[in-house]
Amino acid sequence: MDAQAAARQLSVVGDEVTVTDASDLLARVARGDEKAFAAFYDLMAASVFGLARRVIRDPARAEEVAQEVFLQVWQTAPRFDVTRGSAKSWVLTLAHRRAVDAVRHDQAATNRDLAYDWSPDVDHDTVLDTVTVRMEHEQVRRCMDTLTELQRESITLAYYRGHTYAEVATLLEANPATVKTRMRDGLVRLRDCLGVEAS
């Protein structure tokens, strides 16, 4: 069966679909005939999807474009002029334009994403990071100043210089149990000062 014969397969007579050509169906679609539109869709869907699929690699995206084309057909059927070409040519021209527009749109979106890479591994605002770190360090220094001398020295030796409780006690010439207690109290005070919630 050639394409011309295929284009004459469907028509609407009363409530039933019988043989006619795509242009007749489109004329009925232009008058709001939903049955004619369904018949026209059945007649042209494979061709429209096939063309979209050739232009667009992604089958799901091609299917979206095909649906957009048929929505456009339903909305703009009155503009079809049979003197300027066949209904099939008109619809396939719509499909081709839509598919090309979709490719351009998708490429532009990809280009935007590449230009403004929001991925987590992108460099952060280094000025903001530097200011934030400095503010945090300043807050820690202020909070450390609220501790007793033994608490401050114990925490500094243990957490900033990596010494054990026993080593801190030896360096400060203090009882290890006292150092542990002072460190624990100092850490509680630091936590409260920094506004850190206990885990």
Backbone as a ProteinNet text record, in pm:
[ID]
protein_1_A
[PRIMARY]
MDAQAAARQLSVVGDEVTVTDASDLLARVARGDEKAFAAFYDLMAASVFGLARRVIRDPARAEEVAQEVFLQVWQTAPRFDVTRGSAKSWVLTLAHRRAVDAVRHDQAATNRDLAYDWSPDVDHDTVLDTVTVRMEHEQVRRCMDTLTELQRESITLAYYRGHTYAEVATLLEANPATVKTRMRDGLVRLRDCLGVEAS
[TERTIARY]
85.7	0	90	70.9	155.7	104.2	181.9	148.4	16.7	-10.4	-134.8	-254.9	-242.1	-350.7	-367.9	-256.9	-264.5	-333.2	-313.1	-374.7	-523.9	-577.3	-720.7	-790.3	-726	-781	-896.1	-903.9	-1000.5	-1092.6	-1214.3	-1309.5	-1414.4	-1498.3	-1603.7	-1737.6	-1820	-1954.8	-2047.7	-2129	-2210.2	-2118.4	-2134.1	-2046.7	-1935.8	-1929.8	-1832.7	-1719.6	-1602.7	-1485.6	-1474.6	-1466.3	-1447.9	-1341.1	-1334.3	-1223.5	-1241.3	-1132.8	-1124.2	-977.2	-943.1	-802.5	-774.3	-646.1	-604.6	-654.7	-661.5	-707.8	-853.8	-937.4	-1078	-1088.8	-1010.3	-1011.1	-968.7	-864.4	-815.3	-919.5	-992.9	-1101.1	-1205.6	-1234.5	-1332	-1275.3	-1146.2	-1080.4	-1091.7	-1075.1	-1084.5	-1221.5	-1323.7	-1459.7	-1485.4	-1381.4	-1395.2	-1442.6	-1431.5	-1478.1	-1374.3	-1408.6	-1315.1	-1290.7	-1392.9	-1375.1	-1280.6	-1294.6	-1204.4	-1061.4	-1047.9	-914.4	-852.5	-932.8	-883.1	-838.7	-919	-884.3	-757.1	-746.9	-628.9	-504.1	-519	-409.5	-363.2	-458.7	-424.1	-350.5	-392.8	-333.7	-190.2	-165.9	-39.3	59.8	15.2	99.3	235.2	237.2	363.9	460.1	407.4	493.3	549	463.1	506.9	612.6	586.1	683.5	814.3	803.9	923	1011	948.8	1026.4	1091.3	1012.3	1066.9	1182	1167.1	1270	1398.8	1388	1508.5	1583.9	1510	1573.8	1623.5	1543.1	1575.2	1616.1	1728.9	1778.5	1697.1	1647.5	1577.9	1433.5	1395.4	1259.1	1151.2	1175.3	1075.3	1055.1	1165.4	1155.7	1085.4	1112.7	1046.4	896.1	859.3	717.1	649.1	718.6	664.7	640.5	739	727.3	609.5	594.1	482.8	348.9	336.4	211.9	188.6	295.4	283.8	236.1	286.6	246.4	96.6	44.9	-98.4	-184.7	-134.7	-206	-210.9	-97.7	-92.7	-186.9	-194.6	-287.3	-430.4	-467.5	-603.6	-634	-534.3	-555.1	-548.4	-471.3	-446.9	-499.1	-577.2	-629.7	-699.7	-771.7	-836.7	-737.8	-610.1	-510.7	-460.8	-488.1	-440.6	-505.3	-421.2	-468.5	-435.4	-538.4	-519.2	-453.6	-464.5	-404.1	-252.1	-200.3	-55.9	16.1	-54.3	9.9	-82.2	-33.8	-116.4	-117.8	-219.1	-230	-108.8	-66.7	48.1	173.6	196.3	313.1	306.5	186.1	168.3	202.7	149.6	173.4	320.1	381.1	522.1	612.6	570.7	644.9	636.1	515.2	499.3	588.9	588.9	666.9	816.2	862.2	1004	1043.6	960.3	991.6	996	896.6	891.4	1014.3	1051.9	1166.6	1295.3	1314.4	1433.7	1434.9	1317.8	1308.4	1344	1297.3	1325.6	1475.6	1540.5	1685.9	1758	1717.1	1781.8	1758.9	1636	1603.9	1687.1	1693.3	1769.2	1917.8	1970.4	2111.9	2140.2	2047.8	2065.6	2063.5	1975.6	1968.5	2098.4	2151.5	2278.2	2391.5	2394	2497.4	2488.9	2364.3	2346.5	2398.3	2365.5	2410.4	2562.8	2625.8	2772.1	2833	2767.4	2819.1	2804.3	2694.2	2667.9	2660.3	2776.1	2782.4	2749.4	2633	2589.5	2627.3	2712.9	2747.5	2824.1	2814.3	2874.3	3025.3	3093.9	3239.1	3292.2	3200.7	3246.9	3308.8	3409.3	3473.1	3370.3	3382.5	3292	3344.1	3264	3304.2	3414.7	3538.6	3652	3653.5	3605.4	3602.3	3505.1	3386.2	3287.2	3340	3402.9	3458	3564.1	3651.4	3759	3701.4	3603.6	3541.9	3472.8	3400.1	3329.4	3426.3	3535.2	3635.1	3696.7	3728.9	3787.6	3691.4	3562.7	3462.8	3449.1	3453.1	3444.3	3565.9	3684	3806.1	3799.4	3750.3	3739	3642.4	3532	3435.3	3497	3573.5	3640.1	3739	3815.3	3910.9	3840.1	3727.1	3651.2	3601.4	3552	3500.9	3613.8	3730.5	3845	3885.5	3867.5	3903.9	3813.4	3697	3606.1	3645.8	3739.6	3780	3882.9	3897.2	4005	4137.4	4245.5	4376.8	4405.5	4373.2	4397.9	4312.7	4186	4097.9	4152.9	4189	4238.1	4366.7	4460.5	4588.1	4567.2	4480.3	4454.1	4393.3	4292.8	4225.5	4321.1	4401.2	4496.9	4597.8	4650.5	4749	4685.7	4564.3	4500.6	4447	4374.9	4304	4381.9	4469.8	4544.3	4686.5	4737.1	4874.5	4879.5	4763.9	4755.2	4806	4816.1	4865.7	4753.9	4792.4	4697.1	4672.3	4570	4542.7	4667.5	4732.3	4850.8	4962	4982	5086.7	5052.1	4924.2	4881.5	4906.7	4870.5	4890.7	5039.2	5126.4	5269.9	5319.4	5277.9	5323.7	5278.2	5157.2	5103.7	5135.5	5203.2	5236.8	5111.3	5007	4879.5	4835.1	4742.5	4685.3	4604.7	4625	4550.7	4398.7	4347.6	4202.4	4154.1	4234.7	4198.2	4196.9	4298.6	4306.6	4183.3	4145.2	4027.6	3902.1	3885	3766.4	3765	3879	3886.2	3860.7	3915.6	3893.5	3745.9	3683.6	3542.1	3457.9	3484.9	3410.7	3435.4	3560.9	3595.5	3525.4	3518.8	3451.1	3301	3241.2	3098.9	3078.9	3168	3156.4	3176.6	3274.8	3297.7	3175.3	3119.8	3001.4	2888.1	2865	2757	2786.2	2910.6	2950.7	2935.1	2969.1	2962.3	2821.1	2732.2	2595.1	2580.5	2670.6	2664.5	2579.1	2482.9	2397.6	2470.5	2448.3	2508.8	2449.6	2533.4	2484.2	2433.4
-117.6	0	123.5	217.8	336.4	441.8	551.9	654	721.5	739.8	806.2	719.8	589.6	498.8	495.9	499.7	498.3	623.4	735	860.7	863.6	760.9	756	646.9	598.1	485.1	519.9	642.7	672.3	787.6	780	889.2	873.4	973.9	966.1	976.1	874.8	874.4	844.4	943.9	927.5	912.6	804.2	777.7	679.8	630.7	528.5	587.7	524.4	565.9	476.4	538.3	464.5	532.6	501.9	549.5	694.9	772.2	906.9	946.9	1074	1111.9	1203	1223.8	1299.8	1442.8	1501.3	1639.5	1653.1	1554.5	1557.3	1547	1457.6	1443.9	1574.9	1638.9	1762.9	1873.8	1874.8	1974	1953.3	1828.8	1800.6	1833.9	1811.2	1849.3	2000	2075.5	2221.6	2266.5	2183.8	2216.4	2160.7	2104.4	2055.4	1912	1834	1695.1	1606.3	1561.5	1482.4	1343.8	1283.2	1150.8	1161.2	1267.5	1288.5	1308.8	1379.7	1400.8	1267.6	1181.7	1050.3	969	975.2	902.5	959.9	1095	1160.7	1123.6	1119	1080.6	938.6	845.9	707.2	697.2	780.2	777.6	832.4	938.7	1011.5	988.4	925.9	916.9	853	743.1	672.7	759.3	829.4	914.9	1031.6	1094.1	1209.3	1165.3	1054.7	1006.6	966.6	899	855.9	972.5	1080.2	1197.7	1261.5	1276.9	1335.9	1251.8	1121.3	1028.7	1038.9	1067.8	1083.9	1212.1	1315.7	1443.3	1442.3	1381.3	1378.8	1237.2	1222.2	1088.1	1019.4	1096.4	1041.6	1005.8	877.2	837.2	904.5	921.5	985.4	1130.6	1197.7	1338.5	1346.8	1251.3	1248.5	1226.9	1144.2	1120.3	1247.2	1322.1	1450.2	1544.5	1551.9	1640.5	1598.1	1467.9	1418.6	1459.7	1448.1	1489	1639	1718.3	1862.9	1894.8	1817	1838.3	1815.5	1707.2	1679.5	1780.1	1832.5	1940.3	2063	2091.4	2203.4	2180.7	2056.9	2024.9	2055.4	2010.7	2033.2	2183.3	2260.9	2403.6	2485.9	2437.8	2521.3	2459	2352.7	2288.4	2385.8	2487.6	2581.9	2657.5	2662.4	2733.1	2649.6	2519.9	2434.1	2476.7	2494.7	2535.5	2423.4	2352.1	2237.1	2275.4	2402.9	2446.6	2459.2	2457.1	2474	2343	2232.7	2103.8	2006.8	1884.4	1781.2	1796.9	1736.9	1739.7	1670.8	1561.5	1489.1	1576.1	1646.1	1734.1	1844.8	1900	2007.5	1960.4	1844	1791.7	1753.9	1694.8	1657.3	1781.1	1889.2	2015.2	2068.4	2062.7	2102.5	2017.3	1887.7	1794.7	1824.8	1849.8	1878.6	2006.3	2110.7	2236.7	2217.8	2144.9	2119.9	2042.2	1942.2	1859.4	1941.2	2023	2107.7	2208	2267.6	2360.8	2290.6	2166	2090.2	2065.2	2028.3	2005.4	2134.8	2246.5	2375.6	2413.5	2393.5	2425.7	2341.2	2211.5	2121.1	2154.8	2191.2	2226.9	2356	2452.6	2578.9	2554.6	2465.9	2433.4	2367.8	2278	2212.2	2314.1	2406.7	2510.7	2598.4	2631.9	2711.9	2636.8	2507.4	2426.7	2420.6	2412.7	2407.1	2542.1	2650.8	2784.9	2818.8	2772.5	2798.3	2664.5	2605.1	2470.9	2478.4	2418.6	2421.9	2292.5	2212.1	2084.5	2108.3	2012.9	2032.9	2049	1997.2	2005.1	2135.4	2227.7	2355	2437.7	2522.4	2605.2	2695.6	2709.5	2796.2	2938.4	3027.9	3167.3	3172.3	3188.1	3179.6	3295.8	3413.6	3527.6	3498.7	3449.3	3415.5	3306.6	3204.6	3095.8	3148.2	3236.4	3291.3	3373.2	3458.2	3541.4	3454.4	3350.9	3261.8	3190.7	3138.7	3068.4	3163.7	3286.3	3383.4	3417.9	3431.9	3462.4	3346.4	3223.5	3107.2	3099.3	3126.6	3124.4	3231.4	3349.3	3458.4	3421.6	3356	3313.8	3209.6	3116.3	3015.8	3084.4	3183	3254.3	3327	3393.2	3463.3	3365.4	3249.2	3149.9	3089.3	3068.8	3015.9	3112.8	3243.3	3343.4	3337.1	3271.2	3260.5	3145.7	3061.8	2945.5	2984.9	2899	2919.6	2888.4	2931.6	2909.7	2760.9	2677.7	2534	2469.2	2512.7	2458.2	2493.3	2620.9	2667.4	2595.6	2583.8	2517.6	2369.1	2304.6	2161.5	2135	2214.9	2195.6	2226.1	2330.1	2365.6	2253.2	2201.5	2093.2	1965.3	1932.8	1807.6	1818	1926.7	1932.6	2002.8	2093.6	2164.7	2111.1	2043.4	1991.3	1839.9	1775.6	1630.2	1549.6	1609	1535.8	1455.2	1345.3	1263.7	1329.6	1279.2	1331.4	1321.2	1205.4	1183.4	1281.8	1304.8	1398.8	1540.9	1577.8	1711.8	1728.5	1626.6	1633	1649.9	1577.9	1588.4	1728.4	1778.3	1910.3	2021.2	2006.6	2109.6	2082.4	1969	1928.4	1928	1861.8	1854.1	1709.2	1682.8	1549.9	1513.6	1391.6	1352.8	1359.7	1321.9	1328.2	1472.9	1564.1	1706.8	1761.1	1722.3	1767.2	1719.7	1592	1537.6	1615.7	1642.3	1714.6	1856.3	1923.7	2062.3	2066.3	1968.4	1963.9	1941.2	1848	1819.6	1945.2	2011.6	2133.9	2243.6	2252.5	2353.6	2328.2	2200.7	2167.2	2196.7	2172.1	2204.8	2355.6	2432	2578.1	2626.9	2567.8	2603.5	2572.1	2453	2411.5	2511.5	2551.8	2647.2	2783.3	2826.1	2956	2959.6	2848.1	2840.7	2811.1	2776.7	2745.9	2612.5	2518.9	2384.9	2297.1	2226.6	2139	2010.6	1961	1833.6	1720.8	1624.2	1510.5	1402.2
0	0	0	-95.5	-101.2	-2.1	13.9	112.7	81.3	-49.9	-89.3	-50.9	-70.8	-34.1	117.2	190.7	336.3	388.1	320.3	362.3	336.5	267.3	240.3	320.6	424.9	498	588.8	638.9	743	705.9	754.5	741	849.1	866.7	965.5	894.5	908.7	853.2	969.1	1008.3	1127.5	1245.9	1320.5	1435.2	1401	1280.1	1242.8	1160	1169.2	1091.5	968.9	849.4	724.3	640.9	510.3	426.7	381.9	387.7	330.5	329.5	294	299.4	418.3	447.5	565.4	560.3	440.1	427.1	469.7	430.7	472.7	625	683.2	828.6	895.5	842	900	889.2	779.1	763.8	872	905.2	1011	1149	1164.1	1289.7	1309.5	1200.6	1206.9	1256.2	1235.8	1281.8	1422.3	1487.1	1623.6	1634.9	1528.7	1528.5	1599	1719.4	1798.5	1739.4	1680.6	1618	1498.4	1422.6	1309.2	1359.2	1471.7	1528.1	1570.9	1635.4	1677.4	1556.1	1448.5	1326.6	1263.7	1264	1208.9	1290.6	1421.8	1509.6	1476.6	1466.6	1434.5	1301.5	1206.7	1072.6	1072.2	1152	1140.4	1255.6	1363.3	1483.6	1456.8	1386.2	1361.3	1280.7	1179	1095.8	1174.8	1257.4	1337.2	1438.7	1509.7	1607.9	1539.1	1424.2	1351.4	1311.6	1263.4	1224.6	1347	1454.3	1577.5	1630.5	1620.9	1672.5	1592	1462.8	1380.6	1416.5	1456	1490.3	1634.2	1722.6	1865.8	1903.4	1966.8	1999.6	2109.8	2204.1	2320.3	2284.6	2292.4	2255.7	2339.8	2469.7	2556.3	2515.6	2482.4	2439.2	2304.2	2216	2085	2102.2	2197.6	2224.6	2275.4	2361.9	2409.8	2293.4	2204.7	2088.8	2000.9	1979.4	1898.1	1959.5	2091.3	2158.3	2141.9	2151.4	2131.7	1990.3	1893.8	1754.3	1739.3	1797	1781	1856.5	1966	2033.4	1943.2	1878.6	1785.1	1667.3	1619.3	1509.2	1552.3	1672.1	1721.9	1731.5	1776	1796.8	1668.1	1570.3	1451.1	1322	1330.1	1208.6	1114.4	1164.6	1071.6	982	1020.2	938.1	821	824	715.1	583.1	480.6	346.7	249.5	204.6	116.5	-15.4	-54.4	-181.4	-171.6	-50.2	-32.4	-8.1	-3	17.1	88.3	105.1	167.9	320.4	380.5	526.1	589.6	528.7	582.4	579.8	470.1	460	564.4	582.1	678.7	820.5	857.6	992.5	1011.4	910.2	923.1	927.8	862.8	873.3	1015.7	1075.3	1215	1304.8	1279.6	1362.3	1351.3	1228.9	1209.3	1282.4	1270.7	1338.6	1490.5	1541.1	1686.4	1732.8	1656.9	1695.2	1694.9	1592.4	1584.3	1699.8	1728.3	1841.3	1972.4	1988.8	2111.2	2125.1	2013.9	2017.3	2055.4	1994.5	2026.1	2172	2218.7	2357.7	2453.5	2427.1	2514.3	2512.6	2395.1	2385.2	2460.8	2448.6	2520.9	2671.6	2716	2859.7	2906	2824.1	2857.3	2864.3	2767	2765.6	2890	2931.1	3052.5	3174.4	3181.7	3294.9	3301.6	3185	3182.4	3219	3173.6	3202.8	3349.9	3408.9	3551.3	3621.6	3640.8	3699.2	3847.4	3883.4	4022.9	4095.1	4037.7	4099.6	4229.3	4324.1	4456.1	4455.5	4350.4	4351.3	4291.8	4254.9	4201.1	4315.7	4284.1	4385.9	4452.7	4584.9	4659.5	4656.3	4707.2	4720.7	4826.2	4782.7	4875.2	4973.6	4931.8	5023.3	5137.5	5103.8	5206.2	5298.4	5239.7	5321.6	5418.6	5368.5	5451.6	5566.3	5535.8	5638.6	5742.7	5695.8	5788	5881.6	5826.3	5908.2	6010.2	5967.2	6059.8	6172.8	6139.6	6241.9	6341.2	6287.9	6375.6	6467.1	6412.9	6493.8	6602.3	6565.6	6663.1	6774.9	6737.8	6838.9	6933.5	6878	6961.2	7056.1	7005.5	7089.9	7205.4	7171.7	7276.4	7382	7336	7430	7513.8	7452.3	7527	7638.1	7613.5	7714	7836.5	7823.9	7938.6	8032.1	7989.7	8070.1	8175.4	8274.9	8372.2	8302.8	8364.8	8303.2	8287	8389.1	8381.1	8272.3	8262.1	8157	8017.8	8001	7870.3	7832.1	7924.1	7894.1	7866	7943.4	7924.1	7786.5	7751.2	7621	7506.5	7522.1	7416	7394.9	7504.1	7491.3	7434.1	7476	7431.8	7288.9	7259.3	7130.9	7020.2	7056.2	6952	6934.3	7039	7026.9	7032.4	7053.4	7041.5	7159.2	7277.7	7394.5	7461.9	7528.8	7604.9	7739.6	7814	7948.8	8036.8	8032	8116	8080.5	7949.8	7906.8	7948.7	7936.8	7979	8129.3	8207.6	8353	8386	8314.7	8337.4	8301.2	8184	8138.3	8232.2	8287	8376.1	8522.9	8544.9	8681.3	8768.2	8715.3	8787.3	8795.7	8885.7	8902.7	8777.5	8718.8	8598.1	8616.7	8734.3	8758.1	8755.4	8810.6	8810	8668	8588.4	8448.5	8371.3	8390.8	8322.4	8359.3	8486.8	8533	8476.9	8481.9	8432	8280.1	8211	8065.2	8034.5	8109.5	8085.9	8113.1	8224.3	8257.4	8153.1	8109.6	8009	7876.1	7837.3	7710.9	7718.8	7834.8	7853.5	7840.3	7900.8	7893.1	7748.8	7680.8	7539.3	7454.4	7476.4	7400.1	7419.6	7545.5	7573.7	7511	7519.1	7464	7312.5	7246.5	7099.6	7050.5	7142.3	7101.9	7034.7	7067.5	7009.4	7100.3	7041.1	7121.7	7154.5	7275.1	7316	7235.9	7196.8	7118.4	7209.8
[MASK]
+++++++++++++++++++++++++++++++++++++++++++++++++++++++++++++++++++++++++++++++++++++++++++++++++++++++++++++++++++++++++++++++++++++++++++++++++++++++++++++++++++++++++++++++++++++++++++++++++++++++

